[in-house]
Coordinates of C-alpha atoms in Angstrom, one line a residue:
X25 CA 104.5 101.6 101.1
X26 CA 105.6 98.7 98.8
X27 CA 103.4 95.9 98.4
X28 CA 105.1 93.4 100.5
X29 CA 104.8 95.8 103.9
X30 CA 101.1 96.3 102.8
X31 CA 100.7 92.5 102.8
X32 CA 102.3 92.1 106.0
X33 CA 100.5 94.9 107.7
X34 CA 97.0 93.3 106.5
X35 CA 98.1 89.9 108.0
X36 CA 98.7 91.3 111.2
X37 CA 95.7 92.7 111.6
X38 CA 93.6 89.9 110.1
X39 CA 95.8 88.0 113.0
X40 CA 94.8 90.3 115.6
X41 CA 90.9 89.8 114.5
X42 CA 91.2 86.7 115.2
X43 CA 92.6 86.1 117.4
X44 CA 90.4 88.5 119.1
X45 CA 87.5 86.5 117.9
X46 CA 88.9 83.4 119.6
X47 CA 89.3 84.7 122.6
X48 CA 85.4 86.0 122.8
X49 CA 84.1 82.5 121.3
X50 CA 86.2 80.6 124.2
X51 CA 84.9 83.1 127.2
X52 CA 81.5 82.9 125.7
X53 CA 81.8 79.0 126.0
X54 CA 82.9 78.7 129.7
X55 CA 81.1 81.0 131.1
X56 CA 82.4 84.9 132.8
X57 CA 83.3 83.2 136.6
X58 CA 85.3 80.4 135.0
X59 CA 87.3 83.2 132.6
X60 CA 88.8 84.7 135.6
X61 CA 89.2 82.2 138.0
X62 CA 91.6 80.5 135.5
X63 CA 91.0 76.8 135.3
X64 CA 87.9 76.4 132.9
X65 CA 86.1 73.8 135.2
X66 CA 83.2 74.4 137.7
X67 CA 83.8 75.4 141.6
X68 CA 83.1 72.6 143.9
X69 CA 82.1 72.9 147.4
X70 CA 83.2 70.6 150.7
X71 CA 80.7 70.1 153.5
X72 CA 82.9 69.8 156.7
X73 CA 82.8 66.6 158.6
X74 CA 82.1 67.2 162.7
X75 CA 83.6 64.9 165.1
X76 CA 81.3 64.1 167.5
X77 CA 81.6 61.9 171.3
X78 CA 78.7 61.6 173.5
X79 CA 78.7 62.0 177.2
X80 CA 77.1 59.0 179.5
X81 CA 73.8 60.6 179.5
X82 CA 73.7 60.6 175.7
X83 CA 74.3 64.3 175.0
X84 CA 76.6 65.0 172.7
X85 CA 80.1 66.5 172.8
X86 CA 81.5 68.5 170.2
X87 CA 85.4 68.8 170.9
X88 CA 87.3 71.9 170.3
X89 CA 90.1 70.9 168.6
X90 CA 87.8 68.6 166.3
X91 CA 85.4 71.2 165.4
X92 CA 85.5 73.0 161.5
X93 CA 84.4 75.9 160.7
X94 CA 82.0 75.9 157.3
X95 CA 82.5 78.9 154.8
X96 CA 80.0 79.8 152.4
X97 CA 80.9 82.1 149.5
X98 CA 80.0 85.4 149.4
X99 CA 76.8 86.1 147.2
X100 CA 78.2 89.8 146.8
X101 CA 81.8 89.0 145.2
X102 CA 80.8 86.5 143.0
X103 CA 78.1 88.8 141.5
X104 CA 81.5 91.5 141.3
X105 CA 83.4 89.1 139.3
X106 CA 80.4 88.2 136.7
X107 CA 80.0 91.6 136.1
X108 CA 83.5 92.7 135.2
X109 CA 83.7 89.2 133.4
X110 CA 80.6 90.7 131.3
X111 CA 82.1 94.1 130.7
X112 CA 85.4 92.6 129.5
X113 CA 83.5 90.3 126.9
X114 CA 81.6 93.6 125.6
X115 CA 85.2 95.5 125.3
X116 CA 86.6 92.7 123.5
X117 CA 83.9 91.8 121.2
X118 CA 84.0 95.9 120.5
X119 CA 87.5 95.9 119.8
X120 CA 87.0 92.8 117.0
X121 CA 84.7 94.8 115.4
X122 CA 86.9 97.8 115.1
X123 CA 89.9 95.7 113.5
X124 CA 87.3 94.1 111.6
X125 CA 85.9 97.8 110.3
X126 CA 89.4 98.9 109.7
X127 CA 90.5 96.4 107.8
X128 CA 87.3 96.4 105.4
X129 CA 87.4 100.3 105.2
X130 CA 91.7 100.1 104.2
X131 CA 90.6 97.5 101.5
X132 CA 88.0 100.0 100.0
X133 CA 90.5 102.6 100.3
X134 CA 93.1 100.5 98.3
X135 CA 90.7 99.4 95.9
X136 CA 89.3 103.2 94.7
X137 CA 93.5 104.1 94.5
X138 CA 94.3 101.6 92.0
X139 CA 90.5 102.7 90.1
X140 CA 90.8 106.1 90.1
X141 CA 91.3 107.8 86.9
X142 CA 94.2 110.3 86.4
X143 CA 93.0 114.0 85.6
X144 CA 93.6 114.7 82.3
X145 CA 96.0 117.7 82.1
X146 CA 94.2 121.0 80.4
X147 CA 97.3 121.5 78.5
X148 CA 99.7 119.2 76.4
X149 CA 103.1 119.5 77.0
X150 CA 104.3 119.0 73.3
X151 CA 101.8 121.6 71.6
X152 CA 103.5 122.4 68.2
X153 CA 102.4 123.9 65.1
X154 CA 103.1 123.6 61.3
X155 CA 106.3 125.7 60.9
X156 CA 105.3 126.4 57.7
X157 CA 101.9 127.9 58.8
X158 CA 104.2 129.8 61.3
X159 CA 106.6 131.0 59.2
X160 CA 103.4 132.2 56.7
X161 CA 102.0 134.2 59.5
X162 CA 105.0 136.1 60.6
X163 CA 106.0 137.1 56.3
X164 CA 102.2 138.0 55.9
X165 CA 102.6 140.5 59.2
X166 CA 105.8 141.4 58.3
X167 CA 105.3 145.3 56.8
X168 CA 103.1 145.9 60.0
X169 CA 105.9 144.7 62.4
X170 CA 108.9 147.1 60.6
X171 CA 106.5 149.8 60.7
X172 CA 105.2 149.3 64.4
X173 CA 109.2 150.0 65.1
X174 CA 109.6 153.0 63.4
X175 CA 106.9 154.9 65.0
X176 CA 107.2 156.5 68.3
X177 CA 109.9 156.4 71.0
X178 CA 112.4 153.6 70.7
X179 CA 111.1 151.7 74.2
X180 CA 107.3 151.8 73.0
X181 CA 108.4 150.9 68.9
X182 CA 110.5 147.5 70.1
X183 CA 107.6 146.8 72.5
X184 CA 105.1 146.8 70.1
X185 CA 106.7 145.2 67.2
X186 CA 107.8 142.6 69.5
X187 CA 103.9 142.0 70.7
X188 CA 103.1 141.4 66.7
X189 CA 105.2 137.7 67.6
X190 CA 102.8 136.5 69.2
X191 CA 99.6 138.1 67.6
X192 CA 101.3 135.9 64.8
X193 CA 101.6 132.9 67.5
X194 CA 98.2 132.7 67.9
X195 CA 96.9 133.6 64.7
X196 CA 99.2 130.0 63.4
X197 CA 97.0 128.5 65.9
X198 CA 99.6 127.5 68.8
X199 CA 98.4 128.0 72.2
X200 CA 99.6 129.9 75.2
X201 CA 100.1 127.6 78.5
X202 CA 98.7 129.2 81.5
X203 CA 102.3 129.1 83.3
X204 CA 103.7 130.8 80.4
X205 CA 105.1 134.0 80.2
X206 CA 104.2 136.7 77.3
X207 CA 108.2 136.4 76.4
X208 CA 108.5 132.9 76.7
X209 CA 105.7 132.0 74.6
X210 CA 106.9 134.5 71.8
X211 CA 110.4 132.2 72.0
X212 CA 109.0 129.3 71.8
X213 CA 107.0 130.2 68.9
X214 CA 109.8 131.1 67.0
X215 CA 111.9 128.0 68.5
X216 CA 109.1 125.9 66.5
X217 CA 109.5 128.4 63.3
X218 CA 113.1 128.0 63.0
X219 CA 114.2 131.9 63.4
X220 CA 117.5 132.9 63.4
X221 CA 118.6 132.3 66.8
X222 CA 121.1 135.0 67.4
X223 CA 118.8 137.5 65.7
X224 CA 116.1 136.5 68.4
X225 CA 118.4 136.6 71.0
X226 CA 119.5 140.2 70.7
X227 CA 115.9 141.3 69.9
X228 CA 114.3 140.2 72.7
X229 CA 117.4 141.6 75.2
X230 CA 116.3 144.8 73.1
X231 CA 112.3 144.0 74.1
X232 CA 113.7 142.9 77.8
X233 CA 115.6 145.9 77.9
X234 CA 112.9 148.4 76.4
X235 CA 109.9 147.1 78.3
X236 CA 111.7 146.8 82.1
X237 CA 114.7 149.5 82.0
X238 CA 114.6 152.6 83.6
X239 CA 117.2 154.3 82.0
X240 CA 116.2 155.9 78.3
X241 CA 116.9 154.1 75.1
X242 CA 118.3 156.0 71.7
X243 CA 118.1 155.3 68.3
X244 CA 120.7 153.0 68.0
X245 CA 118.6 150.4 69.8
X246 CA 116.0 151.1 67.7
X247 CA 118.6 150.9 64.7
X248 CA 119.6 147.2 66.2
X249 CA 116.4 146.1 66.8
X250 CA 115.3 147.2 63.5
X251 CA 118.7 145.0 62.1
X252 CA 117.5 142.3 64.3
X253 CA 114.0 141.5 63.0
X254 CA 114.8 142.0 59.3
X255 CA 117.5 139.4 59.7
X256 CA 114.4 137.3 61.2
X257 CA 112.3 137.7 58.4
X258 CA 114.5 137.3 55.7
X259 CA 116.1 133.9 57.3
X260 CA 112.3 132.6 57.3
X261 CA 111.1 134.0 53.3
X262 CA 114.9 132.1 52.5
X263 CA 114.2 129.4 54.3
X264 CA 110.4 128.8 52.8
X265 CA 111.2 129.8 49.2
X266 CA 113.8 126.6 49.6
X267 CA 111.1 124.3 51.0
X268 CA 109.0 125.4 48.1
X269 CA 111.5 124.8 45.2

């Protein structure tokens, strides 16, 4: 809702309060009889007038056509219409209190929105590391790495020395983020470090291929894979002997 409807909306009902309030002040005023019969000023009550003729021996005549009828009110309606009179003033009055509670409980409401503080994320979205710190981390685990794929099958060997990526991740002090998987946060280590991109790109397919395959894998993946990550490591021992010259 943009703030021009908001303002709007609270007018309204700061109108309807109002005129709500109005409307119980004036009936309180005039009294619950006068509300409903309309016209805001007391009843008034004619006596009849009786014509009247006397006979010749003084008794008196009252003629038909001349006599009028007096009506009193009855003492039952009018107690009726004071009663629903008083019953309408209590709904009303109710109902300005409502808009009234409303409106202060939407203000509060607002006010705590525009206060309230922002969680602060667990994680930051731009968590890097020193590539050089990286870059030491994967040449010191280097030997360990070559050797992890030489032993054993081919599928378990690329697994493994794969894994030593991001022993060395986390050892250069960069931190997983919880939606992260194990292969994604290995890439983006080595994003940060520089590797050789194609030689990443075919060793993890190999680790892709080797840790969610069915079908057996030879020697020459093992062979490739091997290719793979000494391309990595000497691309990074170039590329930090440079920085150091």
């Amino acid at each position: 809702m943009t703030a021009r409807h908001t303002t709007s909306a609270v007018a309204a009902v700061l109108a309807a309060a109002l005129l709500v309030v109005v409307l119980v002040t004036w009936a309180a005023s005039i009294g619950p009889s006068d509300v409903l019969r309309g016209d805001g000023n007391p009843a008034t009550t004619e006596t009849p007038t009786l014509a009247t003729t006397y006979t010749p021996s003084g008794s008196p005549i009252v003629s038909d056509g001349d006599r009028l009828e007096q009506t009193t009110p009855s003492g039952d309606s009018s107690s009726i219409v004071r009663t629903i009179a008083f019953f309408i003033e209590i709904a009303t009055l109710v109902l300005a209190l409502f808009l009234l509670w409303r409106v202060l409980r939407w203000a509060r409401e607002t006010y705590d929105a525009r206060n309230r503080r922002l969680p602060v994320p667990d994680d930051v979205d731009f968590e890097v590391i020193s590539a050089p710190e990286g870059i030491e981390q994967i040449l010191v685990d280097a030997d360990l790495q070559l050797r992890l794929l030489d032993e054993g099958t081919p599928r378990n060997a690329i697994v493994a020395s794969w894994h030593r990526f991001e022993v060395q991740a986390r050892a250069a002090g960069l931190g997983r983020r919880h939606w992260e998987t194990s292969a994604e946060f290995t890439l983006r280590f080595l994003d940060q470090v520089a590797a050789d991109q194609h030689a990443v790109s075919v060793f993890a397919e190999l680790y892709r291929e080797a840790r969610f395959s069915d079908h057996e894998l030879g020697e020459p993946a093992r062979t490739t894979a091997h290719d793979a990550l000494s391309a990595i490591h000497a691309g990074l021992a170039s590329g930090s002997l440079g920085r150091s010259q």
